[in-house]
Amino acid sequence: MPGRVKCFVSGCNNSWYRNTISNEGTLSFHRLPKNTVLIEKYENILKTKVPNAQNARVCGQHFKNGKRESPSELPISHIPPASNSEAGPICPKRKAPTPRGPVPPPKPRNQYFNTYKERMMKKQLDKKQAEINNLNEQLISKEMKIQDLQNLLQESRTNTGMEHNKVNACEADIIRLQNGLQEWEFNIERFIKDDSKMVFYTGLNSEQFNSFWEFVEPEISTPKRRKGISRKNELFAVLVKLRLGLQYEDLADRLGLSRQTVSRLFEGWITFLSSIVAKINL
């Protein structure tokens, strides 16, 4: 029940807010019945006009057994028991005071000051100690993160070293394969050190071919093509066709070029060599 609930009967001072109790125990407070006939009977018996039937309360001291037993039970009197009406509300007994020893004499003023000063210093010290503990926890957390990063860095270095070794091995394989391919490529670099093969394919030995190239190279005015073989290998291919009479398809397959490229290459060199020979006084 909410506080400040008071018995509506005129002359009754019992209220829930004052925690009024009877000799039998805590007082009970009851709502009024909703029946208007019963409300009129309450007003006649209690000799008090009900101000608000919904909010009005009547205490149990106006009933026969100190509380209402049923909703249809009527009060017996508007006057509470003499013990309560004369003496007022009964308050709970207080606990007996605890016996105490003699009061100690007051401390000197400087001792009170020292105690306060020590207490303040201890409070500040505890605050600083808490800050230090917090910083230590943060430092430990940072050290753990640094250790984790160092472990990741070491692991990355290890993985990088392994990958670097793999790359080196792959590069070595590529170089080996390229060297192997060069051994099977049909070009001047493959035969230049073998005079017998040079004579077979071109009709010139290595020294003669190099001398012929030194004579021809200064006369070349057109730039090297972006794709295809070098100028020196072009001269080598022209000499091979003149020497062996290979078909364009065969020579194109050996050089890794198209038939049209080989045809244009051969015709261009024949015209170029003819112009050089025409300049020589025989």
GROMACS .gro file of C-alpha atoms in nm:
model
  282
    1MET     CA    1   0.000   0.000   0.000
    2PRO     CA    2   0.142   0.349  -0.084
    3GLY     CA    3   0.246   0.591   0.190
    4ARG     CA    4   0.035   0.868   0.353
    5VAL     CA    5  -0.282   0.650   0.367
    6LYS     CA    6  -0.505   0.768   0.653
    7CYS     CA    7  -0.823   0.633   0.801
    8PHE     CA    8  -1.109   0.857   0.674
    9VAL     CA    9  -1.313   0.825   0.998
   10SER     CA   10  -1.346   1.154   1.179
   11GLY     CA   11  -1.149   1.154   1.507
   12CYS     CA   12  -0.926   0.853   1.408
   13ASN     CA   13  -0.557   0.937   1.373
   14ASN     CA   14  -0.440   0.600   1.243
   15SER     CA   15  -0.243   0.617   0.917
   16TRP     CA   16  -0.019   0.385   0.718
   17TYR     CA   17   0.244   0.659   0.683
   18ARG     CA   18   0.295   0.675   1.060
   19ASN     CA   19   0.319   0.295   1.072
   20THR     CA   20   0.062   0.280   1.348
   21ILE     CA   21   0.027  -0.062   1.508
   22SER     CA   22  -0.207  -0.211   1.765
   23ASN     CA   23  -0.129  -0.439   2.052
   24GLU     CA   24  -0.206  -0.737   1.827
   25GLY     CA   25   0.022  -0.631   1.540
   26THR     CA   26   0.031  -0.410   1.234
   27LEU     CA   27  -0.289  -0.229   1.150
   28SER     CA   28  -0.475  -0.319   0.833
   29PHE     CA   29  -0.642  -0.065   0.605
   30HIS     CA   30  -0.937  -0.159   0.386
   31ARG     CA   31  -1.107  -0.009   0.083
   32LEU     CA   32  -1.474   0.080   0.105
   33PRO     CA   33  -1.724  -0.145  -0.077
   34LYS     CA   34  -1.846  -0.035  -0.419
   35ASN     CA   35  -2.209  -0.094  -0.323
   36THR     CA   36  -2.369   0.246  -0.247
   37VAL     CA   37  -2.604   0.088   0.010
   38LEU     CA   38  -2.309  -0.049   0.209
   39ILE     CA   39  -2.132   0.288   0.180
   40GLU     CA   40  -2.437   0.459   0.336
   41LYS     CA   41  -2.431   0.205   0.621
   42TYR     CA   42  -2.055   0.277   0.671
   43GLU     CA   43  -2.136   0.652   0.691
   44ASN     CA   44  -2.417   0.598   0.944
   45ILE     CA   45  -2.212   0.366   1.170
   46LEU     CA   46  -1.887   0.564   1.150
   47LYS     CA   47  -2.076   0.900   1.158
   48THR     CA   48  -1.846   1.031   0.884
   49LYS     CA   49  -1.928   1.139   0.532
   50VAL     CA   50  -1.717   0.951   0.274
   51PRO     CA   51  -1.530   1.215   0.067
   52ASN     CA   52  -1.413   0.979  -0.209
   53ALA     CA   53  -1.526   0.618  -0.201
   54GLN     CA   54  -1.253   0.506  -0.443
   55ASN     CA   55  -0.959   0.644  -0.241
   56ALA     CA   56  -1.101   0.631   0.113
   57ARG     CA   57  -0.961   0.374   0.358
   58VAL     CA   58  -1.086   0.252   0.696
   59CYS     CA   59  -0.849   0.102   0.952
   60GLY     CA   60  -0.903  -0.235   1.112
   61GLN     CA   61  -0.964  -0.091   1.461
   62HIS     CA   62  -1.323  -0.007   1.361
   63PHE     CA   63  -1.402  -0.376   1.307
   64LYS     CA   64  -1.474  -0.649   1.559
   65ASN     CA   65  -1.153  -0.853   1.531
   66GLY     CA   66  -0.922  -0.563   1.445
   67LYS     CA   67  -0.964  -0.616   1.070
   68ARG     CA   68  -1.239  -0.679   0.818
   69GLU     CA   69  -1.295  -1.053   0.772
   70SER     CA   70  -1.518  -1.028   0.460
   71PRO     CA   71  -1.615  -0.753   0.211
   72SER     CA   72  -1.974  -0.747   0.347
   73GLU     CA   73  -1.868  -0.707   0.713
   74LEU     CA   74  -1.971  -0.374   0.866
   75PRO     CA   75  -1.776  -0.173   1.121
   76ILE     CA   76  -1.893  -0.170   1.484
   77SER     CA   77  -1.809   0.182   1.598
   78HIS     CA   78  -1.667   0.510   1.477
   79ILE     CA   79  -1.460   0.543   1.800
   80PRO     CA   80  -1.126   0.349   1.810
   81PRO     CA   81  -1.028   0.160   2.130
   82ALA     CA   82  -0.959   0.381   2.432
   83SER     CA   83  -0.592   0.287   2.445
   84ASN     CA   84  -0.535   0.429   2.101
   85SER     CA   85  -0.779   0.723   2.110
   86GLU     CA   86  -0.635   0.854   2.437
   87ALA     CA   87  -0.269   0.761   2.408
   88GLY     CA   88  -0.241   0.818   2.032
   89PRO     CA   89  -0.062   0.592   1.791
   90ILE     CA   90   0.154   0.318   1.939
   91CYS     CA   91   0.512   0.338   1.815
   92PRO     CA   92   0.745   0.037   1.806
   93LYS     CA   93   0.974   0.007   2.101
   94ARG     CA   94   1.327   0.123   2.054
   95LYS     CA   95   1.625  -0.094   2.121
   96ALA     CA   96   1.782  -0.037   2.460
   97PRO     CA   97   2.101   0.174   2.443
   98THR     CA   98   2.424  -0.021   2.443
   99PRO     CA   99   2.639   0.047   2.747
  100ARG     CA  100   2.962   0.223   2.650
  101GLY     CA  101   3.289   0.273   2.828
  102PRO     CA  102   3.440   0.601   2.929
  103VAL     CA  103   3.483   0.861   2.656
  104PRO     CA  104   3.851   0.898   2.562
  105PRO     CA  105   4.003   1.243   2.596
  106PRO     CA  106   4.021   1.445   2.273
  107LYS     CA  107   4.341   1.427   2.071
  108PRO     CA  108   4.562   1.732   2.035
  109ARG     CA  109   4.496   1.947   1.728
  110ASN     CA  110   4.828   1.859   1.564
  111GLN     CA  111   4.747   1.485   1.585
  112TYR     CA  112   4.416   1.546   1.407
  113PHE     CA  113   4.603   1.741   1.141
  114ASN     CA  114   4.865   1.467   1.100
  115THR     CA  115   4.595   1.203   1.073
  116TYR     CA  116   4.414   1.401   0.804
  117LYS     CA  117   4.739   1.467   0.621
  118GLU     CA  118   4.833   1.099   0.632
  119ARG     CA  119   4.488   1.003   0.509
  120MET     CA  120   4.511   1.244   0.215
  121MET     CA  121   4.863   1.127   0.132
  122LYS     CA  122   4.748   0.764   0.144
  123LYS     CA  123   4.456   0.850  -0.084
  124GLN     CA  124   4.690   1.015  -0.334
  125LEU     CA  125   4.934   0.724  -0.304
  126ASP     CA  126   4.658   0.473  -0.375
  127LYS     CA  127   4.551   0.679  -0.677
  128LYS     CA  128   4.907   0.689  -0.811
  129GLN     CA  129   4.950   0.318  -0.745
  130ALA     CA  130   4.631   0.246  -0.942
  131GLU     CA  131   4.766   0.457  -1.229
  132ILE     CA  132   5.097   0.269  -1.216
  133ASN     CA  133   4.915  -0.066  -1.219
  134ASN     CA  134   4.710   0.048  -1.517
  135LEU     CA  135   5.026   0.159  -1.702
  136ASN     CA  136   5.193  -0.173  -1.622
  137GLU     CA  137   4.896  -0.360  -1.769
  138GLN     CA  138   4.910  -0.144  -2.081
  139LEU     CA  139   5.287  -0.201  -2.104
  140ILE     CA  140   5.241  -0.578  -2.077
  141SER     CA  141   4.971  -0.564  -2.346
  142LYS     CA  142   5.199  -0.359  -2.573
  143GLU     CA  143   5.490  -0.596  -2.515
  144MET     CA  144   5.270  -0.892  -2.606
  145LYS     CA  145   5.161  -0.717  -2.926
  146ILE     CA  146   5.523  -0.635  -3.010
  147GLN     CA  147   5.621  -0.997  -2.953
  148ASP     CA  148   5.339  -1.111  -3.179
  149LEU     CA  149   5.451  -0.867  -3.448
  150GLN     CA  150   5.811  -0.985  -3.414
  151ASN     CA  151   5.697  -1.345  -3.452
  152LEU     CA  152   5.498  -1.251  -3.762
  153LEU     CA  153   5.796  -1.061  -3.900
  154GLN     CA  154   6.028  -1.356  -3.841
  155GLU     CA  155   5.776  -1.590  -4.001
  156SER     CA  156   5.744  -1.353  -4.296
  157ARG     CA  157   6.122  -1.338  -4.333
  158THR     CA  158   6.140  -1.714  -4.327
  159ASN     CA  159   5.865  -1.742  -4.587
  160THR     CA  160   6.031  -1.468  -4.793
  161GLY     CA  161   6.362  -1.653  -4.781
  162MET     CA  162   6.193  -1.973  -4.893
  163GLU     CA  163   6.012  -1.791  -5.174
  164HIS     CA  164   6.338  -1.621  -5.274
  165ASN     CA  165   6.507  -1.959  -5.296
  166LYS     CA  166   6.221  -2.086  -5.509
  167VAL     CA  167   6.251  -1.783  -5.738
  168ASN     CA  168   6.626  -1.839  -5.772
  169ALA     CA  169   6.567  -2.203  -5.853
  170CYS     CA  170   6.306  -2.106  -6.114
  171GLU     CA  171   6.539  -1.849  -6.268
  172ALA     CA  172   6.816  -2.110  -6.286
  173ASP     CA  173   6.574  -2.349  -6.457
  174ILE     CA  174   6.473  -2.077  -6.702
  175ILE     CA  175   6.836  -2.002  -6.785
  176ARG     CA  176   6.909  -2.371  -6.828
  177LEU     CA  177   6.608  -2.416  -7.053
  178GLN     CA  178   6.699  -2.107  -7.255
  179ASN     CA  179   7.050  -2.238  -7.300
  180GLY     CA  180   6.905  -2.570  -7.407
  181LEU     CA  181   6.677  -2.397  -7.656
  182GLN     CA  182   6.966  -2.192  -7.794
  183GLU     CA  183   7.148  -2.514  -7.869
  184TRP     CA  184   6.863  -2.612  -8.100
  185GLU     CA  185   6.791  -2.271  -8.251
  186PHE     CA  186   6.886  -2.226  -8.615
  187ASN     CA  187   7.103  -1.909  -8.600
  188ILE     CA  188   7.457  -1.783  -8.642
  189GLU     CA  189   7.533  -1.806  -8.271
  190ARG     CA  190   7.487  -2.184  -8.286
  191PHE     CA  191   7.725  -2.248  -8.580
  192ILE     CA  192   7.978  -1.962  -8.564
  193LYS     CA  193   8.230  -2.170  -8.366
  194ASP     CA  194   8.208  -2.470  -8.600
  195ASP     CA  195   8.379  -2.400  -8.935
  196SER     CA  196   8.266  -2.726  -9.092
  197LYS     CA  197   7.897  -2.648  -9.030
  198MET     CA  198   7.946  -2.286  -9.135
  199VAL     CA  199   8.093  -2.400  -9.467
  200PHE     CA  200   7.811  -2.652  -9.507
  201TYR     CA  201   7.529  -2.399  -9.450
  202THR     CA  202   7.682  -2.077  -9.593
  203GLY     CA  203   7.986  -2.173  -9.800
  204LEU     CA  204   8.198  -1.950  -9.576
  205ASN     CA  205   8.398  -2.036  -9.269
  206SER     CA  206   8.361  -1.836  -8.949
  207GLU     CA  207   8.640  -1.590  -9.027
  208GLN     CA  208   8.513  -1.524  -9.380
  209PHE     CA  209   8.157  -1.474  -9.257
  210ASN     CA  210   8.271  -1.224  -8.993
  211SER     CA  211   8.479  -1.032  -9.251
  212PHE     CA  212   8.186  -1.025  -9.491
  213TRP     CA  213   7.958  -0.897  -9.211
  214GLU     CA  214   8.206  -0.620  -9.119
  215PHE     CA  215   8.203  -0.513  -9.485
  216VAL     CA  216   7.825  -0.517  -9.514
  217GLU     CA  217   7.718  -0.377  -9.174
  218PRO     CA  218   7.823  -0.010  -9.233
  219GLU     CA  219   7.610   0.000  -9.549
  220ILE     CA  220   7.290  -0.098  -9.366
  221SER     CA  221   7.079   0.217  -9.332
  222THR     CA  222   6.739   0.077  -9.236
  223PRO     CA  223   6.676   0.031  -8.862
  224LYS     CA  224   6.637  -0.313  -8.710
  225ARG     CA  225   6.286  -0.450  -8.708
  226ARG     CA  226   6.106  -0.460  -8.374
  227LYS     CA  227   6.018  -0.823  -8.419
  228GLY     CA  228   6.206  -1.106  -8.585
  229ILE     CA  229   6.574  -1.197  -8.600
  230SER     CA  230   6.885  -0.978  -8.596
  231ARG     CA  231   7.044  -0.833  -8.913
  232LYS     CA  232   7.336  -1.071  -8.875
  233ASN     CA  233   7.103  -1.370  -8.863
  234GLU     CA  234   6.915  -1.232  -9.165
  235LEU     CA  235   7.241  -1.237  -9.364
  236PHE     CA  236   7.306  -1.589  -9.234
  237ALA     CA  237   6.959  -1.702  -9.355
  238VAL     CA  238   7.016  -1.547  -9.701
  239LEU     CA  239   7.348  -1.728  -9.739
  240VAL     CA  240   7.188  -2.057  -9.625
  241LYS     CA  241   6.918  -2.026  -9.894
  242LEU     CA  242   7.175  -1.942 -10.160
  243ARG     CA  243   7.398  -2.230 -10.050
  244LEU     CA  244   7.139  -2.506  -9.995
  245GLY     CA  245   6.847  -2.378 -10.202
  246LEU     CA  246   6.597  -2.434  -9.920
  247GLN     CA  247   6.233  -2.361  -9.977
  248TYR     CA  248   6.078  -2.062  -9.803
  249GLU     CA  249   5.857  -2.289  -9.591
  250ASP     CA  250   6.159  -2.491  -9.471
  251LEU     CA  251   6.364  -2.181  -9.389
  252ALA     CA  252   6.067  -2.012  -9.217
  253ASP     CA  253   6.017  -2.320  -8.999
  254ARG     CA  254   6.386  -2.324  -8.903
  255LEU     CA  255   6.390  -1.952  -8.816
  256GLY     CA  256   6.050  -1.945  -8.647
  257LEU     CA  257   5.915  -1.687  -8.892
  258SER     CA  258   5.630  -1.678  -9.144
  259ARG     CA  259   5.682  -1.761  -9.509
  260GLN     CA  260   5.593  -1.404  -9.616
  261THR     CA  261   5.853  -1.258  -9.377
  262VAL     CA  262   6.125  -1.487  -9.507
  263SER     CA  263   6.031  -1.405  -9.869
  264ARG     CA  264   6.047  -1.028  -9.812
  265LEU     CA  265   6.367  -1.068  -9.611
  266PHE     CA  266   6.539  -1.262  -9.893
  267GLU     CA  267   6.428  -1.025 -10.169
  268GLY     CA  268   6.538  -0.721  -9.971
  269TRP     CA  269   6.883  -0.859  -9.900
  270ILE     CA  270   6.939  -0.966 -10.261
  271THR     CA  271   6.860  -0.613 -10.377
  272PHE     CA  272   7.084  -0.467 -10.103
  273LEU     CA  273   7.379  -0.697 -10.184
  274SER     CA  274   7.343  -0.626 -10.557
  275SER     CA  275   7.377  -0.253 -10.494
  276ILE     CA  276   7.691  -0.310 -10.287
  277VAL     CA  277   7.851  -0.534 -10.547
  278ALA     CA  278   7.776  -0.274 -10.817
  279LYS     CA  279   7.993  -0.024 -10.630
  280ILE     CA  280   8.296  -0.250 -10.637
  281ASN     CA  281   8.534  -0.205 -10.931
  282LEU     CA  282   8.618  -0.553 -11.048
   0.00000   0.00000   0.00000
